[in-house]
Amino acid sequence: MYRNIKRIIDIIFSIMVLPFFCFVIITIGPLIFFQDRGNIFYNAERLGYKGNVFKMYKLRSMKINAPDIRNEDGSTFNAEDDPRLTSIGKFIRKTSIDEIPQVLNVLKGEMSVVGPRPDLPEHYEAYSKNEKRKLSVKPGVTGYNQAYFRNTIPWKERLKNDLYYVDNQSFSLDLKIIVKTLIVIFMRKNIFISKAE
């Protein structure tokens, strides 16, 4: 019952956000393109519901053919002084505008508004049996870890927070996560880690 109602809410929310999505594409899209004549979108393969791999949509924030840099725990490197970021890329990262295209993933049923943030496909082999429970729910545009810690804690700690969400799903928790996410985005907190760990 909860899952069905949540899907309806996801669709309604996504339809409401679509006009803003179109506005962002019209205004930010050309800035991304004219910076280096590259694609405005970045389609990243991610682990989805029940371990299915899907393409998660983002606005491209990095230079064309930027190298893949990882932290020691295998998670993606993310820093404010990352030389791979374009100037407009730094702005859309700080404001989380780069995540807005994921409204399309929500409409397609690949993601939910709230849920654990999706990992890279190769991370599946690094999950413990218990951690694989993360895949029992759809990944979210935002989630418990994203709202409260974002990029400031190690990947394994993020997985613990993802499991907390899986075990405590409710409409009230989803609402708290959405409100907290908006506050964090507005305050621009916990966006980057200082160095690769």
PDB file of C-alpha atoms in Angstrom:
ATOM      1  CA  MET A   1       0.000   0.000   0.000  1.00  0.00           C
ATOM      2  CA  TYR A   2       2.754   2.441   1.026  1.00  0.00           C
ATOM      3  CA  ARG A   3       4.719   1.652  -2.158  1.00  0.00           C
ATOM      4  CA  ASN A   4       1.707   2.267  -4.423  1.00  0.00           C
ATOM      5  CA  ILE A   5       0.826   5.565  -2.775  1.00  0.00           C
ATOM      6  CA  LYS A   6       4.469   6.629  -2.872  1.00  0.00           C
ATOM      7  CA  ARG A   7       4.554   5.959  -6.625  1.00  0.00           C
ATOM      8  CA  ILE A   8       1.517   8.188  -7.134  1.00  0.00           C
ATOM      9  CA  ILE A   9       3.148  10.940  -5.062  1.00  0.00           C
ATOM     10  CA  ASP A  10       6.362  10.554  -7.091  1.00  0.00           C
ATOM     11  CA  ILE A  11       4.463  11.058 -10.360  1.00  0.00           C
ATOM     12  CA  ILE A  12       2.534  14.078  -9.066  1.00  0.00           C
ATOM     13  CA  PHE A  13       5.710  15.654  -7.678  1.00  0.00           C
ATOM     14  CA  SER A  14       7.597  15.046 -10.936  1.00  0.00           C
ATOM     15  CA  ILE A  15       4.849  16.595 -13.052  1.00  0.00           C
ATOM     16  CA  MET A  16       4.893  19.640 -10.777  1.00  0.00           C
ATOM     17  CA  VAL A  17       8.683  19.953 -11.182  1.00  0.00           C
ATOM     18  CA  LEU A  18       8.683  19.531 -14.987  1.00  0.00           C
ATOM     19  CA  PRO A  19       8.165  23.271 -15.745  1.00  0.00           C
ATOM     20  CA  PHE A  20      11.208  24.078 -13.580  1.00  0.00           C
ATOM     21  CA  PHE A  21      13.149  21.299 -15.331  1.00  0.00           C
ATOM     22  CA  CYS A  22      12.325  22.879 -18.719  1.00  0.00           C
ATOM     23  CA  PHE A  23      13.358  26.317 -17.446  1.00  0.00           C
ATOM     24  CA  VAL A  24      16.711  24.944 -16.240  1.00  0.00           C
ATOM     25  CA  ILE A  25      17.393  23.220 -19.566  1.00  0.00           C
ATOM     26  CA  ILE A  26      16.604  26.419 -21.499  1.00  0.00           C
ATOM     27  CA  THR A  27      18.727  28.678 -19.263  1.00  0.00           C
ATOM     28  CA  ILE A  28      21.549  26.463 -17.961  1.00  0.00           C
ATOM     29  CA  GLY A  29      21.809  24.043 -20.868  1.00  0.00           C
ATOM     30  CA  PRO A  30      23.348  26.550 -23.326  1.00  0.00           C
ATOM     31  CA  LEU A  31      25.898  27.648 -20.692  1.00  0.00           C
ATOM     32  CA  ILE A  32      27.042  24.038 -20.288  1.00  0.00           C
ATOM     33  CA  PHE A  33      27.234  23.527 -24.049  1.00  0.00           C
ATOM     34  CA  PHE A  34      29.070  26.730 -24.945  1.00  0.00           C
ATOM     35  CA  GLN A  35      31.669  26.207 -22.203  1.00  0.00           C
ATOM     36  CA  ASP A  36      33.301  23.370 -24.146  1.00  0.00           C
ATOM     37  CA  ARG A  37      30.788  22.377 -26.869  1.00  0.00           C
ATOM     38  CA  GLY A  38      29.944  19.140 -25.064  1.00  0.00           C
ATOM     39  CA  ASN A  39      26.703  17.341 -24.277  1.00  0.00           C
ATOM     40  CA  ILE A  40      24.626  19.087 -21.594  1.00  0.00           C
ATOM     41  CA  PHE A  41      23.608  15.750 -20.069  1.00  0.00           C
ATOM     42  CA  TYR A  42      25.673  13.114 -18.295  1.00  0.00           C
ATOM     43  CA  ASN A  43      24.077   9.671 -18.260  1.00  0.00           C
ATOM     44  CA  ALA A  44      25.585   7.628 -15.457  1.00  0.00           C
ATOM     45  CA  GLU A  45      24.995   3.905 -14.987  1.00  0.00           C
ATOM     46  CA  ARG A  46      23.735   3.187 -11.485  1.00  0.00           C
ATOM     47  CA  LEU A  47      22.403   0.290  -9.427  1.00  0.00           C
ATOM     48  CA  GLY A  48      18.637   0.410  -9.133  1.00  0.00           C
ATOM     49  CA  TYR A  49      15.768  -1.520  -7.605  1.00  0.00           C
ATOM     50  CA  LYS A  50      16.588  -5.226  -7.134  1.00  0.00           C
ATOM     51  CA  GLY A  51      20.067  -4.640  -8.558  1.00  0.00           C
ATOM     52  CA  ASN A  52      18.927  -3.625 -12.036  1.00  0.00           C
ATOM     53  CA  VAL A  53      21.312  -1.193 -13.747  1.00  0.00           C
ATOM     54  CA  PHE A  54      19.777   1.976 -15.190  1.00  0.00           C
ATOM     55  CA  LYS A  55      20.985   5.266 -16.657  1.00  0.00           C
ATOM     56  CA  MET A  56      20.655   8.120 -14.179  1.00  0.00           C
ATOM     57  CA  TYR A  57      20.322  11.536 -15.804  1.00  0.00           C
ATOM     58  CA  LYS A  58      22.333  14.540 -14.644  1.00  0.00           C
ATOM     59  CA  LEU A  59      23.437  17.851 -16.100  1.00  0.00           C
ATOM     60  CA  ARG A  60      27.109  17.576 -17.022  1.00  0.00           C
ATOM     61  CA  SER A  61      29.308  19.406 -14.521  1.00  0.00           C
ATOM     62  CA  MET A  62      32.706  18.093 -15.645  1.00  0.00           C
ATOM     63  CA  LYS A  63      34.908  18.767 -18.637  1.00  0.00           C
ATOM     64  CA  ILE A  64      34.689  16.442 -21.639  1.00  0.00           C
ATOM     65  CA  ASN A  65      36.608  13.170 -21.123  1.00  0.00           C
ATOM     66  CA  ALA A  66      37.399  14.014 -17.494  1.00  0.00           C
ATOM     67  CA  PRO A  67      39.267  11.140 -15.764  1.00  0.00           C
ATOM     68  CA  ASP A  68      37.438   8.930 -13.282  1.00  0.00           C
ATOM     69  CA  ILE A  69      38.850   9.630  -9.805  1.00  0.00           C
ATOM     70  CA  ARG A  70      37.796   7.505  -6.832  1.00  0.00           C
ATOM     71  CA  ASN A  71      38.271   7.655  -3.085  1.00  0.00           C
ATOM     72  CA  GLU A  72      40.023   4.733  -1.374  1.00  0.00           C
ATOM     73  CA  ASP A  73      36.656   3.174  -0.500  1.00  0.00           C
ATOM     74  CA  GLY A  74      35.694   3.100  -4.191  1.00  0.00           C
ATOM     75  CA  SER A  75      33.219   5.973  -3.997  1.00  0.00           C
ATOM     76  CA  THR A  76      33.387   8.829  -6.475  1.00  0.00           C
ATOM     77  CA  PHE A  77      35.711  11.710  -5.613  1.00  0.00           C
ATOM     78  CA  ASN A  78      33.976  15.041  -5.013  1.00  0.00           C
ATOM     79  CA  ALA A  79      35.749  18.271  -4.059  1.00  0.00           C
ATOM     80  CA  GLU A  80      35.170  21.990  -4.553  1.00  0.00           C
ATOM     81  CA  ASP A  81      38.614  22.462  -6.107  1.00  0.00           C
ATOM     82  CA  ASP A  82      38.213  19.457  -8.413  1.00  0.00           C
ATOM     83  CA  PRO A  83      39.996  20.544 -11.642  1.00  0.00           C
ATOM     84  CA  ARG A  84      37.629  18.361 -13.678  1.00  0.00           C
ATOM     85  CA  LEU A  85      34.712  20.700 -12.987  1.00  0.00           C
ATOM     86  CA  THR A  86      33.801  23.432 -15.455  1.00  0.00           C
ATOM     87  CA  SER A  87      33.001  26.880 -14.063  1.00  0.00           C
ATOM     88  CA  ILE A  88      29.268  26.387 -14.643  1.00  0.00           C
ATOM     89  CA  GLY A  89      29.718  22.858 -13.295  1.00  0.00           C
ATOM     90  CA  LYS A  90      30.843  24.198  -9.922  1.00  0.00           C
ATOM     91  CA  PHE A  91      27.697  26.305  -9.724  1.00  0.00           C
ATOM     92  CA  ILE A  92      25.255  23.551 -10.626  1.00  0.00           C
ATOM     93  CA  ARG A  93      26.975  21.171  -8.171  1.00  0.00           C
ATOM     94  CA  LYS A  94      26.753  23.677  -5.312  1.00  0.00           C
ATOM     95  CA  THR A  95      23.088  24.334  -5.987  1.00  0.00           C
ATOM     96  CA  SER A  96      22.264  20.674  -6.843  1.00  0.00           C
ATOM     97  CA  ILE A  97      20.809  21.866 -10.158  1.00  0.00           C
ATOM     98  CA  ASP A  98      22.778  19.059 -11.835  1.00  0.00           C
ATOM     99  CA  GLU A  99      20.419  16.532 -10.190  1.00  0.00           C
ATOM    100  CA  ILE A 100      17.184  18.007 -11.613  1.00  0.00           C
ATOM    101  CA  PRO A 101      17.069  15.767 -14.736  1.00  0.00           C
ATOM    102  CA  GLN A 102      16.481  12.813 -12.409  1.00  0.00           C
ATOM    103  CA  VAL A 103      12.840  13.868 -12.446  1.00  0.00           C
ATOM    104  CA  LEU A 104      12.807  11.918 -15.732  1.00  0.00           C
ATOM    105  CA  ASN A 105      14.083   8.806 -13.932  1.00  0.00           C
ATOM    106  CA  VAL A 106      11.261   9.221 -11.418  1.00  0.00           C
ATOM    107  CA  LEU A 107       8.649   9.475 -14.169  1.00  0.00           C
ATOM    108  CA  LYS A 108      10.093   6.334 -15.792  1.00  0.00           C
ATOM    109  CA  GLY A 109       9.752   4.472 -12.493  1.00  0.00           C
ATOM    110  CA  GLU A 110      13.511   3.896 -12.110  1.00  0.00           C
ATOM    111  CA  MET A 111      13.841   6.199  -9.110  1.00  0.00           C
ATOM    112  CA  SER A 112      11.724   7.685  -6.358  1.00  0.00           C
ATOM    113  CA  VAL A 113      11.831  11.219  -4.989  1.00  0.00           C
ATOM    114  CA  VAL A 114      13.091   9.818  -1.664  1.00  0.00           C
ATOM    115  CA  GLY A 115      15.222   6.707  -1.285  1.00  0.00           C
ATOM    116  CA  PRO A 116      18.871   5.642  -0.927  1.00  0.00           C
ATOM    117  CA  ARG A 117      21.152   7.379  -3.426  1.00  0.00           C
ATOM    118  CA  PRO A 118      22.166   4.878  -6.138  1.00  0.00           C
ATOM    119  CA  ASP A 119      25.657   3.415  -6.222  1.00  0.00           C
ATOM    120  CA  LEU A 120      27.893   2.481  -9.134  1.00  0.00           C
ATOM    121  CA  PRO A 121      27.190  -0.968 -10.664  1.00  0.00           C
ATOM    122  CA  GLU A 122      30.582  -2.318  -9.580  1.00  0.00           C
ATOM    123  CA  HIS A 123      29.737  -1.558  -5.949  1.00  0.00           C
ATOM    124  CA  TYR A 124      27.364  -4.532  -5.932  1.00  0.00           C
ATOM    125  CA  GLU A 125      30.301  -6.901  -5.396  1.00  0.00           C
ATOM    126  CA  ALA A 126      31.487  -4.801  -2.450  1.00  0.00           C
ATOM    127  CA  TYR A 127      28.139  -5.033  -0.613  1.00  0.00           C
ATOM    128  CA  SER A 128      27.801  -7.414   2.291  1.00  0.00           C
ATOM    129  CA  LYS A 129      24.712  -9.647   2.284  1.00  0.00           C
ATOM    130  CA  ASN A 130      23.001  -7.243   4.665  1.00  0.00           C
ATOM    131  CA  GLU A 131      23.979  -4.155   2.645  1.00  0.00           C
ATOM    132  CA  LYS A 132      22.313  -5.616  -0.447  1.00  0.00           C
ATOM    133  CA  ARG A 133      18.992  -4.922   1.298  1.00  0.00           C
ATOM    134  CA  LYS A 134      19.526  -1.358   0.120  1.00  0.00           C
ATOM    135  CA  LEU A 135      18.356  -2.553  -3.298  1.00  0.00           C
ATOM    136  CA  SER A 136      14.966  -3.638  -1.942  1.00  0.00           C
ATOM    137  CA  VAL A 137      13.684  -0.083  -2.488  1.00  0.00           C
ATOM    138  CA  LYS A 138      13.992   2.296  -5.426  1.00  0.00           C
ATOM    139  CA  PRO A 139      16.923   4.720  -5.273  1.00  0.00           C
ATOM    140  CA  GLY A 140      16.021   8.327  -4.594  1.00  0.00           C
ATOM    141  CA  VAL A 141      16.780  11.756  -5.968  1.00  0.00           C
ATOM    142  CA  THR A 142      17.421  12.521  -2.320  1.00  0.00           C
ATOM    143  CA  GLY A 143      17.656  10.289   0.716  1.00  0.00           C
ATOM    144  CA  TYR A 144      18.354  10.088   4.432  1.00  0.00           C
ATOM    145  CA  ASN A 145      22.116  10.159   3.980  1.00  0.00           C
ATOM    146  CA  GLN A 146      21.940  12.854   1.301  1.00  0.00           C
ATOM    147  CA  ALA A 147      19.860  15.109   3.542  1.00  0.00           C
ATOM    148  CA  TYR A 148      21.801  14.708   6.773  1.00  0.00           C
ATOM    149  CA  PHE A 149      25.394  13.927   5.725  1.00  0.00           C
ATOM    150  CA  ARG A 150      25.664  14.273   1.947  1.00  0.00           C
ATOM    151  CA  ASN A 151      29.339  13.755   0.970  1.00  0.00           C
ATOM    152  CA  THR A 152      30.983  14.169   4.366  1.00  0.00           C
ATOM    153  CA  ILE A 153      31.134  10.545   5.532  1.00  0.00           C
ATOM    154  CA  PRO A 154      32.756   7.357   4.136  1.00  0.00           C
ATOM    155  CA  TRP A 155      30.822   5.155   1.737  1.00  0.00           C
ATOM    156  CA  LYS A 156      30.272   2.312   4.229  1.00  0.00           C
ATOM    157  CA  GLU A 157      28.744   4.794   6.676  1.00  0.00           C
ATOM    158  CA  ARG A 158      26.428   5.961   3.916  1.00  0.00           C
ATOM    159  CA  LEU A 159      25.328   2.361   3.399  1.00  0.00           C
ATOM    160  CA  LYS A 160      24.405   2.114   7.097  1.00  0.00           C
ATOM    161  CA  ASN A 161      22.251   5.203   6.696  1.00  0.00           C
ATOM    162  CA  ASP A 162      20.661   3.720   3.577  1.00  0.00           C
ATOM    163  CA  LEU A 163      19.692   0.634   5.580  1.00  0.00           C
ATOM    164  CA  TYR A 164      18.273   2.853   8.324  1.00  0.00           C
ATOM    165  CA  TYR A 165      15.951   4.306   5.698  1.00  0.00           C
ATOM    166  CA  VAL A 166      15.020   0.869   4.345  1.00  0.00           C
ATOM    167  CA  ASP A 167      14.089  -0.271   7.872  1.00  0.00           C
ATOM    168  CA  ASN A 168      12.192   2.898   8.825  1.00  0.00           C
ATOM    169  CA  GLN A 169      10.313   3.931   5.685  1.00  0.00           C
ATOM    170  CA  SER A 170       7.307   6.148   6.282  1.00  0.00           C
ATOM    171  CA  PHE A 171       5.630   9.215   4.822  1.00  0.00           C
ATOM    172  CA  SER A 172       6.708  11.257   7.832  1.00  0.00           C
ATOM    173  CA  LEU A 173      10.364  10.258   7.354  1.00  0.00           C
ATOM    174  CA  ASP A 174      10.138  11.065   3.639  1.00  0.00           C
ATOM    175  CA  LEU A 175       8.735  14.495   4.447  1.00  0.00           C
ATOM    176  CA  LYS A 176      11.517  15.167   6.976  1.00  0.00           C
ATOM    177  CA  ILE A 177      14.121  14.157   4.374  1.00  0.00           C
ATOM    178  CA  ILE A 178      12.632  16.461   1.733  1.00  0.00           C
ATOM    179  CA  VAL A 179      12.516  19.433   4.130  1.00  0.00           C
ATOM    180  CA  LYS A 180      16.057  18.761   5.376  1.00  0.00           C
ATOM    181  CA  THR A 181      17.309  18.423   1.784  1.00  0.00           C
ATOM    182  CA  LEU A 182      15.863  21.807   0.839  1.00  0.00           C
ATOM    183  CA  ILE A 183      17.534  23.399   3.875  1.00  0.00           C
ATOM    184  CA  VAL A 184      20.909  21.808   3.049  1.00  0.00           C
ATOM    185  CA  ILE A 185      20.670  22.919  -0.601  1.00  0.00           C
ATOM    186  CA  PHE A 186      19.737  26.460   0.406  1.00  0.00           C
ATOM    187  CA  MET A 187      22.595  26.621   2.942  1.00  0.00           C
ATOM    188  CA  ARG A 188      24.950  24.820   0.497  1.00  0.00           C
ATOM    189  CA  LYS A 189      26.268  22.551   3.247  1.00  0.00           C
ATOM    190  CA  ASN A 190      28.172  19.238   3.021  1.00  0.00           C
ATOM    191  CA  ILE A 191      28.425  19.394  -0.770  1.00  0.00           C
ATOM    192  CA  PHE A 192      32.085  18.500  -1.119  1.00  0.00           C
ATOM    193  CA  ILE A 193      34.662  16.451   0.722  1.00  0.00           C
ATOM    194  CA  SER A 194      37.995  18.149   1.138  1.00  0.00           C
ATOM    195  CA  LYS A 195      40.190  15.417  -0.383  1.00  0.00           C
ATOM    196  CA  ALA A 196      40.194  11.852  -1.624  1.00  0.00           C
ATOM    197  CA  GLU A 197      40.233   9.517   1.369  1.00  0.00           C
TER     198      GLU A 197
END
